[in-house]
Structure formats: C-alpha cells, structure tokens
Short mmCIF file of C-alpha atoms and ligand atoms in Angstrom, two decimals:
data_model
loop_
_atom_site.label_atom_id
_atom_site.label_comp_id
_atom_site.label_asym_id
_atom_site.label_seq_id
_atom_site.Cartn_x
_atom_site.Cartn_y
_atom_site.Cartn_z
CA MET P 421 0.26 -0.12 0.13
CA THR P 422 1.28 3.41 -0.82
CA ASP P 423 2.40 6.27 1.75
CA ARG P 424 -1.21 7.76 2.13
CA SER P 425 0.44 11.22 4.07
CA ALA P 426 2.02 12.94 0.74
CA VAL P 427 0.01 14.62 -1.40
CA ARG P 428 -0.59 13.23 -4.57
CA VAL P 429 -2.74 13.83 -7.60
CA ARG P 430 -3.00 12.76 -10.71
CA PHE P 431 -4.07 13.33 -14.42
CA ALA P 432 -6.14 10.32 -15.99
CA PRO P 433 -6.94 11.83 -19.63
CA SER P 434 -8.03 9.00 -21.93
CA PRO P 435 -5.94 8.01 -24.77
CA THR P 436 -9.19 8.69 -27.58
CA GLY P 437 -8.17 11.53 -29.64
CA MET P 438 -6.69 14.62 -29.87
CA PHE P 439 -5.34 16.11 -26.48
CA HIS P 440 -7.71 18.97 -25.71
CA VAL P 441 -6.82 22.66 -24.42
CA GLY P 442 -9.25 21.14 -21.61
CA GLY P 443 -7.36 18.24 -20.60
CA ALA P 444 -3.96 20.43 -21.03
CA ARG P 445 -5.50 22.93 -18.31
CA SER P 446 -6.80 20.20 -15.08
CA ALA P 447 -3.34 18.70 -15.73
CA LEU P 448 -2.30 22.25 -15.03
CA HIS P 449 -4.49 22.66 -12.07
CA ASN P 450 -3.08 18.97 -10.91
CA TRP P 451 0.61 20.32 -11.22
CA ALA P 452 0.08 23.70 -9.77
CA VAL P 453 -1.15 21.94 -6.49
CA ALA P 454 1.21 19.30 -6.25
CA HIS P 455 4.00 21.75 -6.66
CA ARG P 456 2.42 24.12 -4.56
CA LEU P 457 1.49 21.85 -1.47
CA GLY P 458 4.97 19.77 -1.83
CA GLY P 459 3.32 16.34 -3.57
CA SER P 460 3.84 14.61 -6.62
CA PHE P 461 1.96 14.07 -9.74
CA VAL P 462 1.26 10.42 -11.65
CA LEU P 463 0.19 10.14 -15.00
CA ARG P 464 -2.61 7.30 -15.66
CA ILE P 465 -3.54 6.51 -19.30
CA GLU P 466 -7.18 5.56 -18.80
CA ASP P 467 -7.29 3.06 -21.82
CA THR P 468 -9.73 0.76 -21.09
CA ASP P 469 -12.04 1.60 -23.57
CA GLU P 470 -10.13 -0.58 -26.18
CA ALA P 471 -11.94 0.37 -29.26
CA ARG P 472 -11.29 4.16 -29.10
CA SER P 473 -7.96 3.99 -27.36
CA ARG P 474 -4.93 4.26 -29.23
CA PRO P 475 -1.21 4.32 -28.85
CA GLU P 476 -0.72 7.02 -30.46
CA TRP P 477 -2.98 9.35 -28.96
CA THR P 478 -1.10 8.41 -25.70
CA ALA P 479 1.93 9.34 -27.08
CA GLY P 480 0.81 12.78 -28.60
CA ILE P 481 -0.84 13.01 -24.60
CA ILE P 482 2.82 12.67 -23.00
CA ASP P 483 4.42 15.04 -25.90
CA ALA P 484 1.65 17.66 -25.28
CA LEU P 485 2.02 17.86 -21.39
CA ALA P 486 6.11 18.06 -22.33
CA TRP P 487 5.19 21.11 -24.19
CA ILE P 488 3.52 23.02 -20.97
CA GLY P 489 6.09 22.17 -18.83
CA ILE P 490 4.39 18.73 -17.13
CA SER P 491 5.90 15.39 -16.44
CA ALA P 492 5.00 12.93 -14.37
CA ASP P 493 7.09 13.06 -11.33
CA ASP P 494 6.41 10.58 -9.07
CA PRO P 495 8.98 8.05 -8.59
CA ALA P 496 6.96 5.60 -7.19
CA PHE P 497 4.98 5.66 -10.19
CA GLU P 498 7.19 5.51 -13.14
CA GLY P 499 4.94 5.76 -16.16
CA PRO P 500 2.92 6.54 -17.84
CA LEU P 501 0.79 3.81 -15.96
CA LEU P 502 -1.68 2.42 -17.97
CA GLN P 503 -5.17 1.41 -16.32
CA SER P 504 -5.64 -1.71 -18.45
CA ALA P 505 -2.67 -3.18 -16.55
CA ALA P 506 -4.58 -2.59 -13.35
CA ALA P 507 -7.29 -4.87 -14.47
CA GLY P 508 -6.76 -7.72 -11.95
CA ALA P 509 -7.02 -4.91 -8.72
CA HIS P 510 -10.20 -4.01 -10.58
CA ILE P 511 -11.68 -7.34 -9.95
CA GLY P 512 -9.82 -7.63 -6.99
CA ALA P 513 -11.64 -4.93 -5.40
CA ALA P 514 -15.42 -5.66 -7.12
CA GLU P 515 -14.36 -9.27 -5.39
CA ARG P 516 -14.16 -7.33 -1.90
CA LEU P 517 -17.23 -5.65 -2.56
CA TYR P 518 -19.27 -8.78 -3.46
CA GLN P 519 -17.92 -10.70 -0.34
CA GLN P 520 -18.76 -7.76 2.45
CA GLY P 521 -22.05 -7.50 1.00
CA HIS P 522 -21.72 -3.86 -0.79
CA ALA P 523 -22.53 -5.24 -4.16
CA TYR P 524 -24.63 -7.95 -5.63
CA TYR P 525 -24.92 -9.98 -8.91
CA CYS P 526 -28.20 -9.60 -11.50
CA ASP P 527 -29.20 -11.70 -13.99
CA LEU P 528 -31.38 -9.07 -15.49
CA THR P 529 -30.60 -8.05 -19.36
CA PRO P 530 -30.95 -4.83 -20.24
CA ALA P 531 -34.04 -4.87 -22.03
CA GLN P 532 -35.75 -6.60 -18.93
CA VAL P 533 -34.06 -3.77 -16.62
CA GLN P 534 -35.65 -1.21 -18.76
CA GLU P 535 -39.40 -3.31 -19.55
CA ARG P 536 -39.31 -3.49 -15.52
CA ALA P 537 -38.78 -0.01 -15.47
CA ASP P 538 -41.35 0.76 -18.35
CA ALA P 539 -43.84 -0.99 -16.25
CA SER P 540 -43.62 0.86 -12.88
CA GLY P 541 -43.21 4.19 -14.48
CA THR P 542 -40.06 4.67 -12.89
CA PRO P 543 -36.68 5.02 -14.77
CA GLY P 544 -33.44 3.27 -14.17
CA TYR P 545 -32.73 -0.10 -12.59
CA ASP P 546 -34.92 -1.21 -9.39
CA GLY P 547 -33.08 -2.98 -7.17
CA TYR P 548 -34.63 -6.26 -8.33
CA SER P 549 -32.06 -8.60 -7.46
CA ARG P 550 -30.70 -7.18 -4.28
CA ASP P 551 -32.33 -9.88 -2.08
CA ARG P 552 -32.12 -13.10 -4.48
CA GLY P 553 -28.95 -14.17 -3.16
CA LEU P 554 -27.37 -14.68 -6.69
CA GLY P 555 -23.92 -15.70 -7.19
CA PRO P 556 -21.43 -15.14 -10.12
CA GLY P 557 -23.06 -16.45 -12.86
CA GLU P 558 -22.59 -16.42 -17.01
CA GLY P 559 -24.54 -13.07 -18.09
CA ARG P 560 -24.46 -11.53 -14.75
CA VAL P 561 -23.67 -8.12 -13.60
CA LEU P 562 -22.30 -6.91 -10.52
CA ARG P 563 -24.36 -4.12 -8.82
CA PHE P 564 -23.20 -1.69 -6.13
CA ARG P 565 -25.74 -1.84 -3.41
CA VAL P 566 -26.55 1.97 -3.00
CA PRO P 567 -27.20 2.57 1.09
CA ASP P 568 -30.25 5.19 1.68
CA GLY P 569 -29.06 8.41 2.31
CA VAL P 570 -27.42 11.53 0.92
CA THR P 571 -24.04 11.59 -0.72
CA VAL P 572 -22.27 14.78 0.51
CA VAL P 573 -19.27 15.08 -2.07
CA ASP P 574 -17.23 18.30 -0.32
CA ASP P 575 -15.54 20.08 -3.28
CA LEU P 576 -12.75 22.62 -3.41
CA VAL P 577 -14.70 24.23 -6.22
CA ARG P 578 -18.08 23.83 -5.66
CA GLY P 579 -18.12 23.87 -2.53
CA ARG P 580 -20.89 21.24 -0.95
CA VAL P 581 -23.10 18.85 -3.26
CA GLU P 582 -25.75 16.75 -1.98
CA PHE P 583 -26.95 13.53 -4.06
CA ASP P 584 -29.82 11.84 -2.42
CA ASN P 585 -28.66 8.19 -2.85
CA SER P 586 -32.10 7.46 -4.09
CA SER P 587 -31.25 9.46 -7.33
CA LEU P 588 -28.13 7.08 -8.07
CA GLU P 589 -29.79 2.99 -8.90
CA ASP P 590 -27.81 0.18 -7.71
CA PHE P 591 -25.11 1.04 -10.54
CA VAL P 592 -23.17 -1.84 -12.60
CA LEU P 593 -19.67 -2.98 -11.36
CA VAL P 594 -19.08 -5.63 -13.52
CA ARG P 595 -20.45 -6.42 -16.85
CA SER P 596 -21.80 -9.47 -17.60
CA ASP P 597 -18.51 -9.89 -19.53
CA GLY P 598 -16.74 -9.76 -16.55
CA SER P 599 -15.41 -5.99 -17.34
CA PRO P 600 -15.44 -3.55 -15.00
CA VAL P 601 -16.67 -0.15 -15.53
CA PHE P 602 -14.92 2.89 -15.35
CA VAL P 603 -16.24 4.54 -12.18
CA LEU P 604 -15.01 1.15 -10.78
CA ALA P 605 -11.46 1.29 -12.53
CA ASN P 606 -10.92 4.70 -11.54
CA ALA P 607 -11.94 4.92 -7.96
CA VAL P 608 -10.08 1.72 -7.37
CA ASP P 609 -6.85 2.91 -9.25
CA ASP P 610 -6.94 6.24 -7.22
CA ILE P 611 -7.49 4.37 -4.29
CA GLU P 612 -4.58 1.84 -4.56
CA MET P 613 -2.35 4.76 -5.91
CA GLY P 614 -2.60 6.47 -2.54
CA ILE P 615 -4.18 9.61 -4.56
CA THR P 616 -4.99 12.38 -2.70
CA HIS P 617 -6.82 14.99 -4.50
CA VAL P 618 -8.84 14.18 -7.52
CA ILE P 619 -8.86 17.21 -9.40
CA ARG P 620 -10.89 16.72 -12.48
CA GLY P 621 -13.22 18.36 -15.05
CA GLU P 622 -17.04 18.85 -13.88
CA GLU P 623 -18.09 16.55 -16.67
CA HIS P 624 -17.10 13.64 -14.06
CA LEU P 625 -18.86 15.46 -11.16
CA PRO P 626 -22.31 13.03 -12.02
CA ASN P 627 -19.56 9.93 -11.40
CA THR P 628 -18.46 11.39 -8.27
CA PRO P 629 -21.04 10.22 -5.67
CA LYS P 630 -20.57 6.43 -7.01
CA GLN P 631 -16.87 6.89 -6.59
CA GLN P 632 -17.10 8.35 -3.27
CA LEU P 633 -19.80 5.22 -2.07
CA ILE P 634 -16.78 2.83 -3.57
CA TRP P 635 -14.09 4.31 -1.71
CA SER P 636 -15.92 4.30 1.30
CA ALA P 637 -17.30 0.71 0.83
CA LEU P 638 -13.52 -0.33 0.77
CA GLY P 639 -12.60 1.35 3.75
CA HIS P 640 -11.51 4.90 2.42
CA ALA P 641 -11.95 8.33 3.51
CA PRO P 642 -13.06 9.98 0.18
CA PRO P 643 -9.85 12.15 -1.46
CA VAL P 644 -9.99 16.01 -1.57
CA TRP P 645 -12.12 16.42 -4.90
CA ALA P 646 -12.25 19.49 -6.97
CA HIS P 647 -13.82 19.52 -10.04
CA VAL P 648 -13.21 22.59 -12.47
CA PRO P 649 -15.30 24.45 -14.74
CA VAL P 650 -16.00 23.03 -18.39
CA LEU P 651 -14.67 25.63 -21.25
CA VAL P 652 -17.09 27.30 -23.54
CA ASN P 653 -16.88 29.01 -27.05
CA GLU P 654 -18.37 32.49 -27.87
CA SER P 655 -21.91 30.82 -27.84
CA ARG P 656 -21.60 29.79 -24.40
CA LYS P 657 -21.47 26.38 -25.60
CA LYS P 658 -19.13 23.40 -24.73
CA LEU P 659 -16.01 23.74 -26.56
CA SER P 660 -16.35 20.66 -28.42
CA LYS P 661 -14.06 19.40 -31.25
CA ARG P 662 -16.58 19.50 -34.41
CA ARG P 663 -16.95 22.67 -33.56
CA ASP P 664 -14.44 24.49 -32.04
CA LYS P 665 -10.38 24.45 -32.21
CA VAL P 666 -10.05 22.45 -29.47
CA SER P 667 -6.69 20.11 -29.79
CA LEU P 668 -3.26 21.55 -28.27
CA ASP P 669 -1.67 20.68 -30.98
CA GLN P 670 -2.97 22.73 -33.42
CA TYR P 671 -2.28 25.87 -31.27
CA ARG P 672 1.17 24.71 -30.97
CA GLU P 673 1.71 24.23 -34.89
CA GLU P 674 0.18 27.79 -34.98
CA GLY P 675 2.75 29.35 -33.08
CA TYR P 676 1.87 30.03 -29.52
CA LEU P 677 4.32 29.80 -27.27
CA PRO P 678 3.48 27.13 -24.48
CA GLU P 679 4.36 29.70 -21.48
CA ALA P 680 1.27 32.12 -23.45
CA MET P 681 -1.00 28.84 -23.67
CA VAL P 682 0.18 27.89 -19.79
CA ASN P 683 -0.50 31.21 -18.48
CA TYR P 684 -3.68 31.99 -20.30
CA LEU P 685 -5.20 28.19 -19.53
CA MET P 686 -4.33 28.84 -15.71
CA THR P 687 -6.67 32.18 -16.40
CA LEU P 688 -9.70 30.52 -17.28
CA GLY P 689 -12.22 30.50 -14.44
CA TRP P 690 -9.28 31.84 -11.86
CA THR P 691 -7.42 35.30 -11.82
CA PRO P 692 -4.66 35.40 -10.05
CA PRO P 693 -4.47 37.33 -7.02
CA GLY P 694 -3.16 40.85 -7.18
CA ALA P 695 -3.51 40.78 -10.98
CA GLU P 696 -6.64 43.34 -10.73
CA GLU P 697 -4.45 45.70 -9.23
CA ALA P 698 -1.61 45.07 -11.28
CA GLY P 699 -3.91 45.31 -14.48
CA THR P 700 -2.08 42.47 -15.77
CA GLU P 701 -2.92 38.82 -15.65
CA ILE P 702 0.37 37.84 -17.18
CA MET P 703 2.47 35.67 -14.62
CA SER P 704 5.62 32.83 -14.73
CA TRP P 705 4.95 29.54 -13.97
CA PRO P 706 6.58 29.84 -10.89
CA ASP P 707 4.69 32.57 -9.25
CA MET P 708 1.18 31.28 -10.35
CA GLU P 709 2.18 27.67 -8.47
CA ALA P 710 3.12 30.02 -5.56
CA VAL P 711 -0.33 31.34 -5.14
CA PHE P 712 -2.84 28.82 -6.86
CA ASP P 713 -5.83 27.95 -5.23
CA LEU P 714 -8.61 25.72 -6.44
CA ALA P 715 -10.61 27.33 -3.90
CA ASP P 716 -10.41 30.39 -5.25
CA VAL P 717 -11.33 28.17 -9.08
CA ASN P 718 -14.62 30.07 -10.07
CA SER P 719 -17.75 27.12 -10.72
CA SER P 720 -18.81 28.71 -13.36
CA PRO P 721 -18.17 28.23 -17.11
CA ALA P 722 -15.12 29.32 -18.42
CA PHE P 723 -15.48 31.08 -21.76
CA PHE P 724 -12.23 29.93 -23.90
CA ASP P 725 -11.46 33.40 -25.88
CA VAL P 726 -8.61 32.68 -28.74
CA ARG P 727 -8.38 37.00 -28.79
CA LYS P 728 -7.50 36.93 -25.52
CA LEU P 729 -5.04 33.93 -26.01
CA ASP P 730 -3.57 35.67 -28.94
CA ALA P 731 -3.08 39.23 -26.81
CA PHE P 732 -1.56 36.56 -24.22
CA ASN P 733 0.63 35.24 -27.08
CA GLY P 734 1.96 38.89 -28.36
CA GLU P 735 2.97 39.82 -24.79
CA TYR P 736 4.92 36.94 -24.66
CA ILE P 737 6.79 37.54 -27.99
CA ARG P 738 7.14 40.94 -27.42
CA ALA P 739 8.73 39.93 -23.47
CA MET P 740 11.12 37.77 -25.85
CA ASP P 741 14.63 38.14 -26.16
CA VAL P 742 15.27 39.32 -29.32
CA ASP P 743 18.32 37.07 -30.64
CA GLU P 744 15.25 34.32 -29.77
CA PHE P 745 12.78 35.97 -31.39
CA VAL P 746 15.19 35.89 -34.45
CA GLU P 747 15.90 32.54 -33.66
CA ARG P 748 12.60 31.13 -34.19
CA ALA P 749 11.71 33.70 -36.89
CA THR P 750 14.99 32.34 -39.02
CA GLU P 751 13.44 29.18 -39.24
CA GLU P 752 12.00 30.06 -42.28
CA ILE P 753 13.39 33.08 -44.12
CA PRO P 754 14.88 31.81 -46.74
CA ASP P 755 18.79 31.05 -46.86
CA ASP P 756 20.03 33.62 -49.53
CA TRP P 757 18.81 36.42 -46.86
CA ASP P 758 21.03 38.64 -45.09
CA ARG P 759 20.61 37.27 -41.71
CA ASP P 760 22.19 40.60 -40.40
CA ARG P 761 19.71 42.63 -42.25
CA PHE P 762 16.84 40.69 -40.64
CA ALA P 763 18.36 40.65 -36.98
CA ARG P 764 18.38 44.70 -37.44
CA ILE P 765 15.02 44.97 -38.05
CA ALA P 766 13.04 42.30 -36.12
CA PRO P 767 12.69 44.08 -33.24
CA LEU P 768 10.12 45.54 -35.74
CA LEU P 769 8.64 42.24 -36.10
CA GLN P 770 8.28 41.14 -32.91
CA GLU P 771 6.69 44.30 -31.29
CA ARG P 772 3.66 43.29 -33.24
CA THR P 773 3.59 39.28 -34.16
CA VAL P 774 1.16 38.05 -32.56
CA ARG P 775 1.73 34.29 -33.69
CA PHE P 776 4.94 32.34 -35.06
CA ASP P 777 2.72 31.00 -38.42
CA GLU P 778 2.07 34.60 -39.60
CA GLU P 779 4.63 34.58 -42.27
CA ILE P 780 7.07 36.62 -40.76
CA PRO P 781 9.33 36.74 -43.90
CA GLY P 782 6.50 37.92 -45.98
CA LYS P 783 6.51 41.04 -44.48
CA VAL P 784 10.02 42.41 -44.93
CA ASP P 785 10.58 40.42 -48.65
CA PHE P 786 11.08 44.07 -50.09
CA LEU P 787 14.22 44.28 -47.87
CA PHE P 788 15.61 41.23 -49.03
CA ILE P 789 15.68 41.88 -53.07
CA PRO P 790 18.72 42.70 -54.46
CA ASP P 791 19.90 46.16 -54.96
CA GLY P 792 18.84 47.58 -58.48
CA THR P 793 16.22 44.61 -58.79
CA ASP P 794 12.40 46.87 -58.94
CA VAL P 795 10.19 45.84 -56.10
CA GLU P 796 6.56 43.98 -57.16
CA ILE P 797 4.12 46.62 -56.95
CA ASP P 798 0.44 45.68 -56.17
CA ASP P 799 -1.70 47.79 -58.22
CA ALA P 800 -4.94 48.17 -56.45
CA SER P 801 -2.76 49.46 -53.22
CA TRP P 802 -0.87 52.04 -55.18
CA ALA P 803 -4.06 53.04 -57.16
CA LYS P 804 -5.89 53.58 -53.41
CA ALA P 805 -2.63 54.77 -51.51
CA THR P 806 -2.17 57.93 -54.57
CA LYS P 807 -5.46 58.56 -55.51
CA ALA P 808 -5.94 62.00 -53.09
CA GLU P 809 -4.80 65.15 -55.02
CA TRP P 810 -2.01 65.66 -52.72
CA ALA P 811 -0.41 62.35 -53.58
CA GLU P 812 1.69 63.17 -57.18
CA PRO P 813 2.85 66.31 -55.37
CA LEU P 814 3.94 65.47 -51.92
CA PHE P 815 5.05 62.69 -53.34
CA ALA P 816 7.72 64.93 -55.40
CA ASP P 817 8.35 67.02 -52.78
CA VAL P 818 9.62 63.68 -50.59
CA ILE P 819 11.97 62.99 -53.22
CA ASP P 820 13.45 66.04 -53.42
CA ALA P 821 13.49 66.47 -49.73
CA TYR P 822 15.34 62.98 -49.07
CA GLU P 823 17.59 63.65 -52.58
CA ALA P 824 19.18 66.75 -50.09
CA LEU P 825 20.03 64.62 -46.97
CA THR P 826 23.43 63.33 -47.23
CA ASP P 827 24.34 59.57 -45.96
CA ASP P 828 25.21 60.43 -42.80
CA ARG P 829 21.52 61.89 -42.22
CA TRP P 830 19.73 58.57 -43.75
CA ARG P 831 18.70 58.25 -39.95
CA THR P 832 14.75 57.31 -38.80
CA ASP P 833 14.26 60.23 -36.94
CA VAL P 834 15.24 62.73 -39.88
CA LEU P 835 13.32 60.50 -42.21
CA LYS P 836 10.19 61.05 -39.95
CA SER P 837 11.03 64.88 -39.37
CA GLU P 838 11.63 65.48 -43.04
CA TYR P 839 8.30 63.68 -44.25
CA GLU P 840 6.15 65.69 -41.91
CA ARG P 841 7.92 69.11 -42.67
CA VAL P 842 6.60 68.26 -46.42
CA MET P 843 3.33 66.88 -45.31
CA THR P 844 2.28 69.51 -43.31
CA THR P 845 1.64 71.54 -46.64
CA TYR P 846 -1.29 69.31 -47.51
CA GLY P 847 -2.82 69.46 -44.18
CA ILE P 848 -3.20 65.77 -44.26
CA LYS P 849 -2.15 62.85 -41.26
CA LEU P 850 1.13 60.96 -41.08
CA GLY P 851 -1.04 57.53 -41.60
CA LYS P 852 -2.67 58.37 -44.99
CA ALA P 853 0.62 60.34 -45.93
CA GLN P 854 2.69 57.63 -45.56
CA ALA P 855 0.70 55.27 -47.90
CA PRO P 856 2.24 56.85 -51.49
CA VAL P 857 5.77 56.25 -50.26
CA ARG P 858 5.17 52.66 -48.62
CA VAL P 859 3.61 51.37 -52.01
CA ALA P 860 6.28 52.27 -53.99
CA ILE P 861 8.87 51.09 -51.60
CA THR P 862 7.28 47.83 -50.00
CA GLY P 863 5.18 47.08 -52.98
CA ARG P 864 1.93 46.92 -50.34
CA SER P 865 -0.31 49.01 -48.26
CA VAL P 866 0.97 47.90 -44.99
CA GLY P 867 3.74 46.32 -43.09
CA PRO P 868 6.73 47.20 -40.82
CA PRO P 869 7.11 50.92 -39.84
CA LEU P 870 8.21 53.29 -42.44
CA PHE P 871 10.72 55.05 -41.46
CA GLU P 872 13.24 52.34 -39.74
CA SER P 873 12.42 50.24 -42.75
CA LEU P 874 13.71 53.08 -45.41
CA GLU P 875 16.48 53.39 -43.19
CA GLU P 876 17.48 49.93 -43.59
CA LEU P 877 17.32 49.46 -47.17
CA GLY P 878 19.42 52.84 -48.03
CA ARG P 879 19.58 56.11 -49.08
CA ASP P 880 20.64 55.27 -52.62
CA GLU P 881 17.92 51.96 -52.95
CA THR P 882 15.15 54.53 -51.43
CA LEU P 883 15.58 56.86 -54.09
CA ARG P 884 15.80 54.30 -56.53
CA ARG P 885 12.43 52.80 -55.64
CA LEU P 886 10.72 55.92 -55.45
CA ALA P 887 12.11 57.25 -58.78
CA VAL P 888 11.30 53.98 -60.35
CA ALA P 889 7.48 54.48 -58.86
CA ARG P 890 6.97 57.89 -59.85
CA PRO P 891 5.91 57.86 -63.88
CA ARG P 892 3.20 55.72 -62.68
CA PHE P 893 1.27 58.90 -61.52
CA GLY P 894 1.57 59.24 -65.31
CA SER P 895 0.17 56.29 -66.39
CA GLY P 896 -3.55 56.81 -64.58
N1 LIG Y 778 -10.21 9.70 -18.10
C1 LIG Y 778 -10.86 10.13 -17.72
C2 LIG Y 778 -11.22 11.56 -18.81
O1 LIG Y 778 -10.79 11.58 -19.54
C3 LIG Y 778 -10.65 11.16 -16.58
C4 LIG Y 778 -11.17 10.49 -15.51
C5 LIG Y 778 -10.73 11.22 -13.91
O2 LIG Y 778 -10.13 12.37 -14.38
O3 LIG Y 778 -11.16 11.02 -12.86
O4 LIG Y 778 -12.09 12.18 -18.95
#
C-alpha cells in the first residue's frame, strides 16, 4: 500500500483523440497543486475503452504535456501507467465488495431492466436482485448496493454538493462479460495509488457520489475532490472538437508559445491574486504555482477566448529576448537572405507578431531583393494610396527632401521629421501621408514601420525605388 500522508495527484486522460485544451488545463491544475503542496504528480492513461484507445494518442498526450512543462514526477509510479494493466486490481476490489455485501449479482438483461422500468413508470434499475442471493454466473452483472441516504461531496471548487442516493440506482460495477466499468476502475486506481486529490473536469461530477461510495465501502475516506468548470466557446456552448479548435497540438503548430498557452489556460476561471491591481494577468509559472488555490477557481463555465489567447501570445512574444525571436523567426527565412539585416529589423516585427505562423518573412521581403531589382508593386494598393490630389505633389516633395539628405543624416528620426515637414503643406495626417511612399518602397499598403525600413534599405535604393515608381502617377 502506498504512503497516504503525502499529497499525490494524478492526471488521468483517456487516449481516445487529440489532446484537448480542457485536458491541458486540468493537468496544469494538478501540476500546480502538487507543487504548491509539496506533493507529486502521476500520469495514468485510462485506456480501458479498447475500441477507442490508441497508443499514438498516448504518445501525443505525453508529448503535449511535455510542451506545457509537465512530466510525471512521482518516483513510486514511473509512467505512463496504463489503467488496463491494473484490471486484476479492479476485479479484486469488485470481489471484496461482493464478499462484504456491498455488491450483488443480477441476471436481468438490459432489455428486462428497461421493461421493468417501463412497467413501473420509474426510470432506472429498481433493485430487483438485491435480496435474491445470486452468486456469480454467466450473463450476470455485479451491482453496487447503494445505501439509503444522501452522499455529500465536498468539492474545493463547488463547495458542498449533495446527491440523494435514491437518484443513483444500484449501478453496475462489473459487466456481464466480466469487465469492470469506468467508475470502478477509476476509483480503485485512485485508492491503490494513494491519490489524495482528484482534480478533474466537471463532466465527471455525476460519477463522484458513486466513486465516493466505492471508496467508503472499500474502507477509505474520500480524497479531496475538485471539479473544475467546463470550457465554453463564444456562444457559451461547451467546447467541442467538431465545432471549435480544441487540440493543443494545433495551437502549438500555429505558433503559440507554451508559456503563453499555460498562462492563458490558468486564467480560465481563475484570476491570479493581485492581477487586478497589477492590471495584468500575465504571470510566470513559478509565480502562478506559488499562489494557485483551487478554492479560488470559479465554478461557472469559462470562456475560451482565442482573441485573449492571442493577446497573451503577443505579450509573450514582445517579452522574448530579441535573439530568441530572431532564431525562431529565421527558421522560415530563405537561405539567401541577409541574416544580419533580418536581425536588425526583427525588433520591429517582434513588436507586432501575434503568432509565429504569420509568415513573418513575407512582411519584410522588400528588404531582401537584390539592390537594383524592382519591387513588385500591387496595382490596387498603388491606386488607393495615390488617388488623392495631394499624393503626386507630396511624392515629388518627399523625393526632393530625401535627395537633399546626406548619407550621415539618413536616419529614422530625420526621415520622419523631413516627411512631416513636407506633409504639413498638405494638411494631412502621417498615417495617410505615408501611403504612396510605402507602396512605392514595399509594394504593399501594410508593413513594418516605414522610416525604420527606409533607414535599413539605405539612401540609394530608397531613392531608386521612388524614382522607379514616380512615372506611375502619369500612367493613370
Ligand atoms: N479518463 C477520464 C477522462 O479522460 C478522466 C477521469 C478522471 O480524471 O477521474 O475524462
């Protein structure tokens, strides 16, 4: 029997599909509690649904957990542990329950159970075999003898939750083919492993009174329960893999940073203490772990807001070391690009990047075409940027002003102040006024800050591109 004095939590996913963001959040809650209370974390793969479980999903879970910084760390349980390997213990527990009178056999088929329910007008199993004294046998299920009364589940998130035992019916523990059902296997594993805290999604709350009855019948005080709220989408519907983007891997592929994902997942239903005063929920894992308390988790459904996740990711990207940003972003840049130039321009990109799959190089490709090669100008962008009457004279004035600048004055601040000086004649704002030059230089209407880009591009190439574009004004 395992040591019961130490805190031990477990994360018990079923390997039946893509690893879900909701699962990741439960795993993080477990991880935080284990660390805060000086306990350990066990990974148990609940693979007893043979038809739906696949080894590659198990591998995917382990990989995804590693990405968010979690690895099973309990030396007593080197994992991953497979629930299927403990079938003997599940059946052994079922036998004990039978021997001690907490369970009994029943030979009714599901159709017969239904017939009786229909006839009496009371749904569910009516306890028909409770006192028939049947022993084990072909086609018989083992049912738990639910006592009269009320089962009170003390839940750290939801408080005291009462279940009237009459609503539970004498539920099945072992099917007629001899296989243990989920509630039994799950509870027996938790008991055998010495789990002290069961922290999981609220969809398991209906199982909890049954499991608490099993714990008690097997002679154990229940663990600490905590059922964390479901995640919902913007229509307040439970996140579903058919409707919503729920796979942690997909977010990873889209270029979210694990730190941002972890931070965001933790804020679903929980506001870190001090976050309101600080005006930000951005917090490192060690800081969150130090203050996380399940009692502070809100029991209402939590909205998984991808826009908020984007904002978190953008913040984490801005906080990255610029070298790290460059390293990550340059994974995608073409081999013939000047890496030093890219590194110089990278801080401008870093400021604006929300995800790493944004095709970052595409935003600055105009800086990497060989000098003397014309940039491809998008006709629609040019037409839009130059349709105002002021566009052509302003463009000419900018060329004059920039030609007058010597190389040593070819700097962002001077390029900007010269532009502003020229622009005041036309009484327009900088955002608008930049458009014709931006399109002439970059080929597009959106891109990184203009004057920094011009400084990087250099005087000769800037003036050359402006000269190349200028005749377009005349061409209608
Ligand atoms: N295997 C269950 C699931 O993936 C979890 C059960 C539990 O955490 O108790 O939903």
